Short mmCIF file of C-alpha atoms and ligand atoms in Angstrom, two decimals:
data_model
loop_
_atom_site.label_atom_id
_atom_site.label_comp_id
_atom_site.label_asym_id
_atom_site.label_seq_id
_atom_site.Cartn_x
_atom_site.Cartn_y
_atom_site.Cartn_z
CA MET J 1 11.77 -8.82 -24.28
CA GLU J 2 12.07 -9.31 -20.55
CA PRO J 3 14.01 -6.87 -18.37
CA ARG J 4 17.67 -7.57 -19.20
CA ARG J 5 19.62 -9.44 -16.53
CA ILE J 6 23.33 -9.12 -15.92
CA ALA J 7 25.06 -12.29 -14.74
CA GLY J 8 26.19 -12.73 -11.15
CA ARG J 9 24.81 -14.06 -7.86
CA ARG J 10 23.59 -10.67 -6.75
CA ALA J 11 22.90 -9.41 -10.25
CA VAL J 12 22.33 -5.75 -11.02
CA VAL J 13 19.23 -5.77 -13.18
CA GLU J 14 18.53 -3.27 -15.93
CA VAL J 15 14.84 -2.52 -15.43
CA ARG J 16 13.09 -1.08 -18.47
CA ASN J 17 9.68 0.30 -19.30
CA HIS J 18 7.06 -1.89 -20.93
CA ILE J 19 5.07 -0.03 -23.58
CA GLU J 20 2.70 -1.72 -26.02
CA ASP J 21 4.51 -5.08 -26.26
CA ARG J 22 8.12 -3.91 -25.97
CA TRP J 23 10.55 -3.60 -23.07
CA CYS J 24 12.25 -0.27 -23.75
CA ASP J 25 14.48 2.38 -22.22
CA ALA J 26 13.18 5.78 -21.17
CA GLU J 27 13.14 8.15 -24.13
CA SER J 28 15.75 10.32 -22.38
CA GLY J 29 18.04 7.30 -21.91
CA ARG J 30 18.35 8.25 -18.21
CA THR J 31 18.43 5.62 -15.45
CA ARG J 32 18.31 5.55 -11.63
CA GLU J 33 20.42 3.28 -9.45
CA ASN J 34 18.69 1.39 -6.65
CA ARG J 35 20.56 -0.01 -3.67
CA ASN J 36 19.46 -2.46 -1.00
CA PRO J 37 18.60 -0.35 2.11
CA GLY J 38 19.80 -3.22 4.30
CA ASP J 39 23.19 -3.45 2.55
CA LEU J 40 24.17 -0.38 0.56
CA ALA J 41 26.99 -2.25 -1.18
CA ASP J 42 24.31 -4.30 -2.96
CA ILE J 43 23.17 -2.52 -6.13
CA VAL J 44 19.83 -4.08 -7.00
CA SER J 45 18.90 -2.40 -10.26
CA ARG J 46 19.27 0.43 -12.71
CA SER J 47 15.81 1.47 -13.80
CA ALA J 48 14.45 3.70 -16.53
CA ASP J 49 14.03 7.28 -15.35
CA SER J 50 11.13 8.29 -17.54
CA THR J 51 9.56 11.60 -18.44
CA ALA J 52 6.20 12.89 -19.64
CA ALA J 53 7.08 11.69 -23.16
CA ASP J 54 7.21 8.06 -21.99
CA ALA J 55 3.92 8.52 -20.11
CA LEU J 56 2.29 9.81 -23.29
CA ALA J 57 3.60 6.89 -25.38
CA ALA J 58 2.20 4.47 -22.80
CA VAL J 59 -1.21 6.15 -22.71
CA THR J 60 -1.36 6.09 -26.52
CA ALA J 61 -0.66 2.33 -26.49
CA ALA J 62 -3.26 1.79 -23.76
CA GLN J 63 -5.89 3.71 -25.73
CA ALA J 64 -5.27 1.66 -28.86
CA ALA J 65 -5.62 -1.59 -26.92
CA LEU J 66 -8.91 -0.64 -25.30
CA PRO J 67 -11.59 -1.73 -27.85
CA ALA J 68 -10.36 -5.33 -28.23
CA TRP J 69 -9.78 -5.63 -24.49
CA ARG J 70 -13.30 -4.43 -23.67
CA ALA J 71 -14.73 -6.89 -26.18
CA LEU J 72 -13.03 -9.85 -24.49
CA GLY J 73 -15.40 -9.73 -21.50
CA PRO J 74 -14.73 -10.02 -17.76
CA VAL J 75 -14.73 -13.83 -17.57
CA ARG J 76 -11.85 -14.23 -20.06
CA ARG J 77 -10.02 -11.28 -18.55
CA GLY J 78 -10.44 -12.89 -15.13
CA GLU J 79 -8.83 -16.06 -16.44
CA ILE J 80 -5.72 -14.08 -17.34
CA VAL J 81 -5.57 -12.72 -13.79
CA MET J 82 -5.97 -16.27 -12.43
CA ARG J 83 -3.03 -17.46 -14.57
CA THR J 84 -1.03 -14.50 -13.25
CA ALA J 85 -1.76 -15.70 -9.70
CA ARG J 86 -0.26 -19.09 -10.55
CA LEU J 87 2.84 -17.54 -12.12
CA VAL J 88 3.42 -15.32 -9.09
CA ALA J 89 3.03 -18.35 -6.81
CA GLU J 90 5.57 -20.31 -8.89
CA ARG J 91 8.08 -17.45 -8.52
CA ARG J 92 7.36 -16.98 -4.79
CA GLN J 93 10.96 -17.08 -3.59
CA GLU J 94 12.28 -14.85 -6.40
CA PHE J 95 9.59 -12.26 -5.68
CA ALA J 96 10.24 -12.35 -1.93
CA GLU J 97 14.02 -11.97 -2.29
CA THR J 98 13.54 -9.10 -4.71
CA ILE J 99 11.14 -7.35 -2.33
CA THR J 100 13.59 -7.76 0.55
CA ARG J 101 16.50 -6.42 -1.50
CA GLU J 102 14.56 -3.43 -2.82
CA HIS J 103 12.56 -2.52 0.27
CA GLY J 104 14.49 -4.03 3.18
CA LYS J 105 11.58 -5.85 4.84
CA LEU J 106 12.28 -9.26 6.40
CA LEU J 107 12.24 -12.18 3.99
CA ARG J 108 9.36 -13.79 5.91
CA GLU J 109 7.40 -10.53 5.64
CA ALA J 110 8.13 -10.49 1.91
CA LEU J 111 6.97 -14.11 1.58
CA GLY J 112 3.78 -13.09 3.40
CA GLU J 113 3.30 -10.27 0.89
CA VAL J 114 3.68 -12.70 -2.03
CA ASP J 115 1.12 -15.09 -0.51
CA ARG J 116 -1.31 -12.27 0.11
CA THR J 117 -0.84 -11.10 -3.48
CA VAL J 118 -1.69 -14.55 -4.82
CA ALA J 119 -4.86 -14.57 -2.71
CA LEU J 120 -5.78 -11.09 -3.93
CA LEU J 121 -5.27 -12.07 -7.57
CA GLU J 122 -7.34 -15.24 -7.16
CA TYR J 123 -10.15 -13.36 -5.45
CA THR J 124 -10.21 -10.62 -8.10
CA ALA J 125 -10.07 -13.12 -10.97
CA GLY J 126 -13.17 -14.88 -9.63
CA GLU J 127 -15.04 -11.59 -9.31
CA GLY J 128 -14.97 -11.36 -13.12
CA ARG J 129 -17.88 -13.82 -13.14
CA ARG J 130 -19.94 -11.55 -10.90
CA LEU J 131 -19.31 -8.25 -12.66
CA GLY J 132 -22.95 -7.68 -13.55
CA GLY J 133 -25.68 -5.18 -12.91
CA ALA J 134 -29.33 -5.63 -11.98
CA THR J 135 -32.67 -6.13 -13.66
CA LEU J 136 -35.20 -3.75 -12.19
CA PRO J 137 -38.98 -3.34 -12.28
CA ALA J 138 -40.15 -1.02 -15.09
CA ASP J 139 -42.94 1.59 -14.87
CA ASP J 140 -44.24 0.65 -18.33
CA PRO J 141 -45.76 -2.67 -19.46
CA ARG J 142 -43.71 -5.06 -21.65
CA THR J 143 -40.51 -3.24 -20.70
CA MET J 144 -37.32 -4.46 -19.11
CA ALA J 145 -35.10 -2.09 -17.11
CA LEU J 146 -31.52 -3.01 -16.39
CA THR J 147 -28.17 -1.65 -15.26
CA ARG J 148 -24.71 -2.64 -16.55
CA ARG J 149 -21.14 -1.78 -15.73
CA GLU J 150 -18.71 -0.48 -18.37
CA PRO J 151 -14.95 0.07 -17.93
CA ILE J 152 -13.98 3.73 -17.53
CA GLY J 153 -11.13 3.48 -20.08
CA VAL J 154 -7.40 4.08 -19.63
CA VAL J 155 -6.34 4.23 -15.97
CA GLY J 156 -3.09 5.45 -14.40
CA LEU J 157 -1.94 3.42 -11.38
CA VAL J 158 0.55 5.23 -9.13
CA THR J 159 1.98 3.18 -6.27
CA PRO J 160 4.31 3.47 -3.25
CA TRP J 161 7.29 1.34 -2.21
CA ASN J 162 6.01 -0.21 1.01
CA PHE J 163 4.02 -3.08 -0.55
CA PRO J 164 5.76 -3.12 -3.92
CA LEU J 165 3.94 -6.27 -5.09
CA ALA J 166 0.59 -6.39 -3.28
CA ILE J 167 -0.52 -2.81 -3.93
CA PRO J 168 0.26 -2.87 -7.68
CA ALA J 169 -1.45 -6.28 -7.92
CA TRP J 170 -4.59 -5.08 -6.16
CA LYS J 171 -4.83 -2.20 -8.64
CA VAL J 172 -3.75 -3.88 -11.92
CA ALA J 173 -5.96 -6.96 -11.42
CA PRO J 174 -9.33 -5.21 -10.98
CA ALA J 175 -8.43 -2.67 -13.68
CA LEU J 176 -7.84 -5.48 -16.18
CA VAL J 177 -10.84 -7.58 -15.12
CA ALA J 178 -13.05 -4.49 -15.41
CA GLY J 179 -11.85 -3.98 -19.00
CA CYS J 180 -9.67 -0.91 -18.45
CA SER J 181 -6.23 -0.64 -19.99
CA VAL J 182 -3.41 0.42 -17.72
CA VAL J 183 -0.41 2.68 -17.39
CA PHE J 184 1.34 1.58 -14.19
CA LYS J 185 3.87 3.88 -12.53
CA PRO J 186 5.50 2.19 -9.53
CA SER J 187 7.63 3.83 -6.89
CA PRO J 188 11.13 4.63 -8.14
CA LEU J 189 12.44 2.78 -5.06
CA THR J 190 10.98 -0.61 -6.07
CA PRO J 191 11.06 -0.87 -9.88
CA LEU J 192 12.25 -4.47 -10.15
CA THR J 193 9.35 -6.00 -8.19
CA ALA J 194 7.00 -4.03 -10.44
CA ALA J 195 8.72 -5.32 -13.60
CA LEU J 196 8.51 -8.93 -12.40
CA LEU J 197 4.77 -8.53 -11.79
CA VAL J 198 4.23 -7.08 -15.27
CA GLU J 199 6.23 -10.00 -16.72
CA CYS J 200 3.77 -12.39 -15.05
CA PHE J 201 0.68 -10.55 -16.35
CA VAL J 202 2.14 -10.48 -19.86
CA ALA J 203 3.08 -14.18 -19.75
CA ALA J 204 -0.46 -14.93 -18.54
CA GLY J 205 -1.98 -13.26 -21.61
CA ALA J 206 -2.33 -9.52 -20.97
CA VAL J 207 -2.19 -8.58 -24.65
CA SER J 208 -0.16 -5.81 -26.25
CA GLY J 209 -0.93 -2.37 -24.88
CA VAL J 210 -3.32 -3.32 -22.05
CA LEU J 211 -0.63 -3.17 -19.37
CA ASN J 212 2.09 -0.55 -19.78
CA LEU J 213 4.80 0.07 -17.21
CA VAL J 214 6.56 3.43 -16.93
CA HIS J 215 9.27 3.79 -14.30
CA GLY J 216 10.21 7.13 -12.82
CA GLY J 217 9.33 9.71 -10.22
CA ALA J 218 6.81 12.49 -9.71
CA GLU J 219 7.17 13.78 -13.28
CA VAL J 220 5.58 10.62 -14.72
CA GLY J 221 2.72 10.65 -12.19
CA GLU J 222 2.07 14.34 -12.83
CA ALA J 223 2.00 13.70 -16.60
CA LEU J 224 -0.57 10.90 -16.21
CA VAL J 225 -2.86 13.26 -14.30
CA LYS J 226 -2.68 15.81 -17.12
CA ILE J 227 -3.11 13.56 -20.20
CA PRO J 228 -6.81 13.87 -21.18
CA ALA J 229 -7.09 10.23 -22.34
CA VAL J 230 -6.48 9.02 -18.78
CA ALA J 231 -9.94 8.53 -17.30
CA GLY J 232 -8.92 7.73 -13.74
CA ILE J 233 -5.95 7.63 -11.38
CA SER J 234 -5.74 5.06 -8.61
CA PHE J 235 -3.07 6.26 -6.22
CA THR J 236 -1.57 4.94 -3.01
CA GLY J 237 0.88 7.12 -1.11
CA SER J 238 1.09 10.19 1.06
CA VAL J 239 -1.77 12.61 1.71
CA GLU J 240 0.23 15.45 0.21
CA VAL J 241 0.71 13.74 -3.15
CA GLY J 242 -2.87 12.39 -3.10
CA ARG J 243 -4.15 15.92 -2.63
CA ALA J 244 -1.90 17.23 -5.44
CA ILE J 245 -3.25 14.56 -7.84
CA HIS J 246 -6.85 15.22 -6.90
CA THR J 247 -6.46 18.99 -7.19
CA ALA J 248 -4.64 18.84 -10.53
CA GLY J 249 -7.28 16.49 -11.97
CA ALA J 250 -10.35 18.30 -10.65
CA PRO J 251 -10.77 20.83 -13.52
CA ARG J 252 -11.26 17.96 -15.97
CA PHE J 253 -13.31 15.85 -13.48
CA LEU J 254 -10.61 13.19 -13.32
CA ARG J 255 -11.85 10.18 -11.36
CA THR J 256 -9.52 9.47 -8.43
CA GLN J 257 -9.13 6.68 -5.91
CA LEU J 258 -6.71 7.81 -3.21
CA GLU J 259 -5.34 5.53 -0.47
CA MET J 260 -3.19 7.65 1.80
CA GLY J 261 -1.43 7.85 5.14
CA GLY J 262 -2.30 6.93 8.71
CA LYS J 263 -1.48 7.81 12.33
CA ASN J 264 -2.99 4.69 13.77
CA ALA J 265 -3.76 4.21 17.44
CA ALA J 266 -3.98 1.24 19.77
CA LEU J 267 -6.36 2.07 22.63
CA VAL J 268 -5.52 0.03 25.76
CA LEU J 269 -8.19 0.10 28.47
CA ALA J 270 -7.58 -0.66 32.14
CA ASP J 271 -9.08 -4.17 31.97
CA ALA J 272 -6.96 -5.35 29.02
CA ASP J 273 -4.70 -8.41 29.06
CA LEU J 274 -1.48 -6.39 29.05
CA ASP J 275 0.85 -9.16 27.87
CA ALA J 276 -1.35 -9.96 24.90
CA ALA J 277 -1.82 -6.24 24.16
CA ALA J 278 1.94 -5.59 24.26
CA ASP J 279 2.61 -8.53 21.90
CA ALA J 280 0.01 -7.30 19.43
CA ILE J 281 1.11 -3.66 19.61
CA VAL J 282 4.78 -4.54 19.04
CA ALA J 283 3.77 -6.62 16.01
CA GLY J 284 1.63 -3.75 14.67
CA ALA J 285 4.22 -1.06 15.32
CA PHE J 286 7.51 -2.71 14.35
CA GLY J 287 6.44 -5.18 11.65
CA GLN J 288 7.90 -4.02 8.36
CA ALA J 289 9.88 -1.48 10.42
CA GLY J 290 6.69 0.51 10.96
CA GLN J 291 6.35 1.24 7.24
CA ARG J 292 2.71 0.24 6.73
CA CYS J 293 -0.15 2.68 6.20
CA SER J 294 -1.93 0.78 8.97
CA ALA J 295 1.10 0.49 11.31
CA THR J 296 0.37 1.29 14.95
CA SER J 297 2.24 4.50 15.77
CA ARG J 298 0.31 5.71 18.83
CA VAL J 299 -0.63 3.86 22.01
CA VAL J 300 -3.38 5.57 23.97
CA VAL J 301 -3.40 3.86 27.37
CA ASP J 302 -5.49 4.23 30.51
CA ARG J 303 -3.52 5.92 33.29
CA ALA J 304 -4.23 2.96 35.62
CA VAL J 305 -2.11 0.56 33.53
CA HIS J 306 0.21 3.02 31.80
CA GLY J 307 3.41 2.11 33.70
CA GLU J 308 2.85 -1.63 33.37
CA LEU J 309 2.18 -1.41 29.64
CA VAL J 310 5.16 0.86 28.89
CA ARG J 311 7.46 -1.58 30.74
CA ARG J 312 6.16 -4.47 28.61
CA LEU J 313 6.41 -2.51 25.35
CA ALA J 314 9.95 -1.33 26.10
CA GLU J 315 11.13 -4.85 27.01
CA ARG J 316 9.70 -6.37 23.85
CA ALA J 317 10.90 -3.60 21.53
CA ALA J 318 14.42 -3.59 22.99
CA ALA J 319 14.66 -7.36 22.48
CA LEU J 320 14.01 -7.15 18.71
CA ARG J 321 17.11 -8.13 16.72
CA VAL J 322 17.84 -5.43 14.14
CA GLY J 323 19.44 -6.70 10.93
CA ASP J 324 19.43 -7.35 7.21
CA GLY J 325 16.06 -8.74 6.10
CA MET J 326 17.80 -11.63 4.33
CA GLU J 327 19.20 -12.97 7.63
CA ALA J 328 16.89 -15.59 9.16
CA ASP J 329 17.32 -14.29 12.72
CA SER J 330 16.60 -10.61 11.97
CA GLN J 331 13.41 -9.30 13.57
CA LEU J 332 13.50 -5.68 12.40
CA GLY J 333 14.84 -4.67 8.99
CA PRO J 334 16.04 -1.24 7.82
CA VAL J 335 13.86 1.65 6.74
CA VAL J 336 13.70 2.12 3.00
CA SER J 337 15.85 5.20 2.40
CA ALA J 338 18.14 7.83 3.86
CA GLU J 339 15.23 10.26 3.70
CA ARG J 340 13.01 7.94 5.78
CA LEU J 341 15.77 7.42 8.37
CA ARG J 342 16.22 11.17 8.66
CA ALA J 343 12.46 11.68 9.11
CA CYS J 344 12.42 9.12 11.94
CA LEU J 345 15.44 10.62 13.72
CA ASP J 346 14.13 14.19 13.31
CA GLY J 347 10.70 13.14 14.61
CA VAL J 348 12.22 11.56 17.71
CA ARG J 349 14.50 14.57 18.32
CA GLN J 350 11.56 16.96 18.14
CA ALA J 351 9.41 14.77 20.43
CA VAL J 352 12.17 14.63 23.05
CA ALA J 353 12.61 18.42 22.82
CA GLU J 354 8.87 18.69 23.52
CA GLY J 355 9.16 16.58 26.68
CA ALA J 356 8.80 12.94 25.54
CA VAL J 357 11.21 10.32 26.86
CA ALA J 358 12.71 7.56 24.68
CA VAL J 359 12.34 4.55 26.99
CA THR J 360 14.12 2.46 24.37
CA GLY J 361 15.77 3.23 21.01
CA GLY J 362 15.70 6.70 19.51
CA GLU J 363 18.87 6.38 17.46
CA ARG J 364 20.36 4.90 14.29
CA VAL J 365 21.89 1.42 14.57
CA ASN J 366 25.43 1.12 13.13
CA GLU J 367 26.91 -1.74 15.16
CA GLY J 368 26.48 -5.37 14.12
CA VAL J 369 24.58 -4.59 10.93
CA PRO J 370 25.66 -4.02 7.32
CA ASP J 371 25.96 -0.46 6.04
CA GLY J 372 22.28 0.42 5.73
CA TYR J 373 19.41 2.53 7.03
CA PHE J 374 18.80 0.82 10.36
CA MET J 375 16.79 2.57 13.09
CA ALA J 376 16.52 1.17 16.62
CA PRO J 377 12.97 0.17 17.63
CA THR J 378 11.82 3.20 19.57
CA VAL J 379 9.20 3.66 22.29
CA LEU J 380 8.52 7.26 23.31
CA ASP J 381 6.66 7.83 26.57
CA GLY J 382 5.01 11.01 27.82
CA VAL J 383 3.99 12.12 24.32
CA ARG J 384 1.55 15.03 24.18
CA PRO J 385 -1.51 14.24 22.01
CA ASP J 386 -1.16 17.52 20.10
CA SER J 387 2.59 17.23 19.42
CA TYR J 388 4.04 16.66 15.95
CA ILE J 389 5.02 13.04 16.64
CA ALA J 390 1.46 12.28 17.82
CA GLN J 391 -0.19 13.99 14.86
CA GLU J 392 1.97 13.22 11.82
CA GLU J 393 2.92 10.00 10.09
CA ILE J 394 6.69 9.54 10.23
CA PHE J 395 6.58 6.01 8.83
CA GLY J 396 9.22 4.10 10.75
CA PRO J 397 9.78 1.97 13.87
CA VAL J 398 8.72 4.66 16.34
CA LEU J 399 5.85 4.20 18.80
CA SER J 400 4.42 7.09 20.86
CA VAL J 401 2.68 6.44 24.17
CA ILE J 402 -0.04 8.85 25.33
CA GLU J 403 -1.93 8.57 28.65
CA CYS J 404 -5.72 8.86 28.87
CA ASP J 405 -8.40 8.85 31.55
CA GLY J 406 -10.80 6.03 30.66
CA LEU J 407 -12.76 5.20 27.53
CA ASP J 408 -14.23 8.61 26.60
CA ASP J 409 -10.94 10.44 26.98
CA GLY J 410 -9.16 7.66 25.10
CA LEU J 411 -11.60 7.83 22.18
CA ARG J 412 -11.22 11.62 22.04
CA ILE J 413 -7.43 11.27 21.72
CA VAL J 414 -7.63 8.41 19.21
CA ASN J 415 -9.85 10.60 16.98
CA SER J 416 -7.79 13.78 17.38
CA VAL J 417 -5.74 13.35 14.18
CA ARG J 418 -6.48 14.20 10.54
CA TYR J 419 -5.97 10.56 9.51
CA GLY J 420 -8.38 7.63 9.93
CA MET J 421 -6.77 4.54 8.45
CA ALA J 422 -6.75 1.80 11.14
CA ALA J 423 -7.06 1.34 14.91
CA ALA J 424 -6.97 -1.39 17.55
CA VAL J 425 -8.72 -1.65 20.91
CA PHE J 426 -7.58 -3.83 23.82
CA THR J 427 -10.17 -4.72 26.45
CA ARG J 428 -11.87 -7.77 27.98
CA ASP J 429 -15.24 -6.00 28.08
CA PRO J 430 -17.39 -6.47 24.94
CA ALA J 431 -19.34 -3.30 25.78
CA PHE J 432 -16.12 -1.25 25.68
CA ALA J 433 -15.06 -2.98 22.47
CA PHE J 434 -18.32 -2.28 20.66
CA THR J 435 -18.48 1.29 21.95
CA ALA J 436 -15.00 1.83 20.56
CA LEU J 437 -16.02 0.33 17.19
CA ASP J 438 -19.02 2.70 17.12
CA ARG J 439 -16.98 5.77 17.91
CA ILE J 440 -13.51 5.41 16.40
CA ASP J 441 -13.21 7.34 13.17
CA ALA J 442 -11.05 4.90 11.22
CA GLY J 443 -11.63 2.55 8.30
CA MET J 444 -10.11 -0.70 9.58
CA LEU J 445 -10.69 -1.65 13.21
CA HIS J 446 -9.33 -4.53 15.26
CA VAL J 447 -10.14 -5.79 18.76
CA ASN J 448 -7.50 -7.62 20.82
CA ARG J 449 -5.23 -8.19 17.81
CA PRO J 450 -2.59 -6.24 15.85
CA GLY J 451 -4.22 -3.22 14.25
CA VAL J 452 -2.97 -3.81 10.73
CA GLY J 453 -4.70 -4.57 7.45
CA ALA J 454 -7.64 -6.87 6.76
CA TYR J 455 -8.38 -9.78 4.42
CA PRO J 456 -8.25 -9.66 0.58
CA HIS J 457 -12.04 -9.74 0.16
CA MET J 458 -12.61 -6.92 2.68
CA PRO J 459 -12.49 -3.23 1.74
CA HIS J 460 -9.07 -1.66 2.24
CA ILE J 461 -10.49 1.60 3.47
CA GLY J 462 -9.65 4.64 5.56
CA ALA J 463 -11.64 7.55 6.95
CA LYS J 464 -10.93 11.31 6.97
CA GLU J 465 -7.73 12.27 5.10
CA SER J 466 -6.57 8.66 4.80
CA GLN J 467 -8.86 7.85 1.90
CA TYR J 468 -10.86 9.30 -0.96
CA GLY J 469 -13.02 7.42 -3.44
CA PRO J 470 -14.16 3.78 -3.56
CA ALA J 471 -12.27 1.24 -1.44
CA GLU J 472 -9.82 -1.28 -2.89
CA CYS J 473 -9.75 -5.07 -2.39
CA SER J 474 -13.47 -5.76 -2.21
CA PRO J 475 -16.55 -5.59 -4.44
CA GLN J 476 -16.43 -1.82 -3.88
CA VAL J 477 -13.37 -1.61 -6.11
CA TRP J 478 -15.57 -1.94 -9.23
CA ASP J 479 -17.09 1.44 -8.45
CA PHE J 480 -13.74 2.95 -9.38
CA TYR J 481 -12.86 0.98 -12.50
CA THR J 482 -16.36 0.91 -14.00
CA GLU J 483 -19.26 3.27 -14.51
CA TRP J 484 -22.93 2.44 -14.66
CA ARG J 485 -25.13 2.37 -17.74
CA THR J 486 -28.90 1.91 -17.70
CA ALA J 487 -31.07 0.45 -20.43
CA CYS J 488 -34.88 0.37 -20.82
CA ILE J 489 -36.05 -2.14 -23.43
CA SER J 490 -39.67 -2.32 -24.60
CA TYR J 491 -40.84 -5.41 -26.43
P1 NAD V 1 4.53 9.20 -2.01
O1 NAD V 1 3.24 9.90 -1.88
O2 NAD V 1 5.77 9.98 -1.85
O3 NAD V 1 4.64 8.53 -3.49
C1 NAD V 1 3.69 7.62 -3.95
C2 NAD V 1 3.77 7.55 -5.46
O4 NAD V 1 3.40 8.81 -6.03
C3 NAD V 1 5.16 7.24 -6.01
O5 NAD V 1 5.04 6.39 -7.13
C4 NAD V 1 5.66 8.61 -6.42
O6 NAD V 1 6.67 8.58 -7.42
C5 NAD V 1 4.39 9.27 -6.95
N1 NAD V 1 4.38 10.73 -6.93
C6 NAD V 1 5.12 11.56 -6.16
N2 NAD V 1 4.77 12.84 -6.40
C7 NAD V 1 3.80 12.81 -7.34
C8 NAD V 1 3.02 13.82 -7.98
N3 NAD V 1 3.17 15.12 -7.71
N4 NAD V 1 2.08 13.44 -8.87
C9 NAD V 1 1.87 12.14 -9.16
N5 NAD V 1 2.59 11.13 -8.58
C10 NAD V 1 3.54 11.47 -7.69
O7 NAD V 1 4.48 7.95 -1.02
P2 NAD V 1 5.60 6.86 -0.70
O8 NAD V 1 6.69 7.51 0.10
O9 NAD V 1 5.96 6.12 -1.93
O10 NAD V 1 4.78 5.84 0.23
C11 NAD V 1 4.55 6.06 1.58
C12 NAD V 1 3.17 6.63 1.79
O11 NAD V 1 2.20 5.74 1.25
C13 NAD V 1 2.80 6.75 3.26
O12 NAD V 1 2.15 7.98 3.47
C14 NAD V 1 1.82 5.60 3.49
O13 NAD V 1 0.93 5.77 4.55
C15 NAD V 1 1.14 5.56 2.17
N6 NAD V 1 0.49 4.26 1.96
C16 NAD V 1 -0.87 4.19 2.01
C17 NAD V 1 -1.52 2.97 1.86
C18 NAD V 1 -3.02 2.88 1.87
O14 NAD V 1 -3.56 1.86 1.44
N7 NAD V 1 -3.71 3.88 2.34
C19 NAD V 1 -0.78 1.81 1.65
C20 NAD V 1 0.61 1.92 1.60
C21 NAD V 1 1.23 3.15 1.74
#
């Protein structure tokens, strides 16, 4: 049975778990209420608030489904993922509106996420035909040596709220194509988008028990880490939770793939086209209200052009129209929760106490918007590279500007954080650009363009504390969901 819908234009949806082939309530009967962060009067869903018991039931179902699923082979499993891509594309508008209501991002950003998800699913489905190993030379005569990939077994997928469709899709799809069975635990802030995605996979042919959905908070994720039948956890979220998962799983050699936070810099050199740089930086910093792991949150700018760049950034940021993501003329939506808003405001307050100046923004927006978690687009100037706001991810529409003295000093500051997710460089000189690419310690680099993301067939990868384990969204992803076998055959 599908998640039960309650009639009404802005329906409150009862979102249930999906275990084996049933949509069911949490064993405890508890639910959580989710409201639209851009309009708190809008109750989006009531979702199952599960416990370790639900996690265990889901893992048991996933284990039982494994042998038949493995036997199906990657080509047929890929076909199911391809059908899922079509179903998601058919429900494009419904997905986008749900994402906007649950997360707050602009409807056009949500549509972009749906389109990207379809591309990711199509790419991953096709990879099923390439999921092979190698034939190798043998030392002995009349002998063939070969390598093969085998699925690792039951995997737990633990996801955040900021890409509530794309991130689950880029985990579930390769897990299923590889032949793993899945227990998927989405963020408690975005349960409905997760349920719609599972509906599509099930309608496309993901058979009973191969894709289980358990809603809830940390308790469910912690349980998945502890259940011995779970062979691997693919997690996206904060460094702190990633570390907790890795540490808790280490005694039993749990395989982990951890995609974590960022404190991403845009390095602007003295020869850069400042208008183009400002446009790109504003897009990278304030898109999705700054709530992307690759969002630009630091600008490291050469002293020679510092004043000119700050003026351009402040003008552009101040001109952004803050509003409900559903409104066509909104340019900056709310942040996702009261907790996130508080983190942004506290971060700004601390930065100002340490000597930074808010050249625009810095406060909550209450006027001209619905009751929601709206933060003004904020540009902080005079930020010290070692201050909290320059070192820690606060995940909101707040951009810190730090001065540097040329390329070497700029690269030193860019690399002076524990994260290494993404970075952008702005210069007209190819030698500067390639030097920066050689020396910036970050996974995803951009030159003269917004410093966010990459394409579906490229590794989604960070350096330092931003990432652990094989990358997602590329052929490297199979190194998480499969393990190698060798065979030597004499004839
Ligand atoms: P979070 O770490 O708070 O939670 C992520 C998920 O982990 C949620 O499903 C949550 O319920 C679960 N969880 C919480 N505590 C747990 C525990 N002890 N054990 C197991 N699971 C637990 O992150 P969030 O607030 O949902 O998302 C924002 C974070 O995600 C940011 O740090 C952002 O940079 C990061 N992120 C990273 C990427 C990437 O690809 N690297 C992409 C998007 C978001």
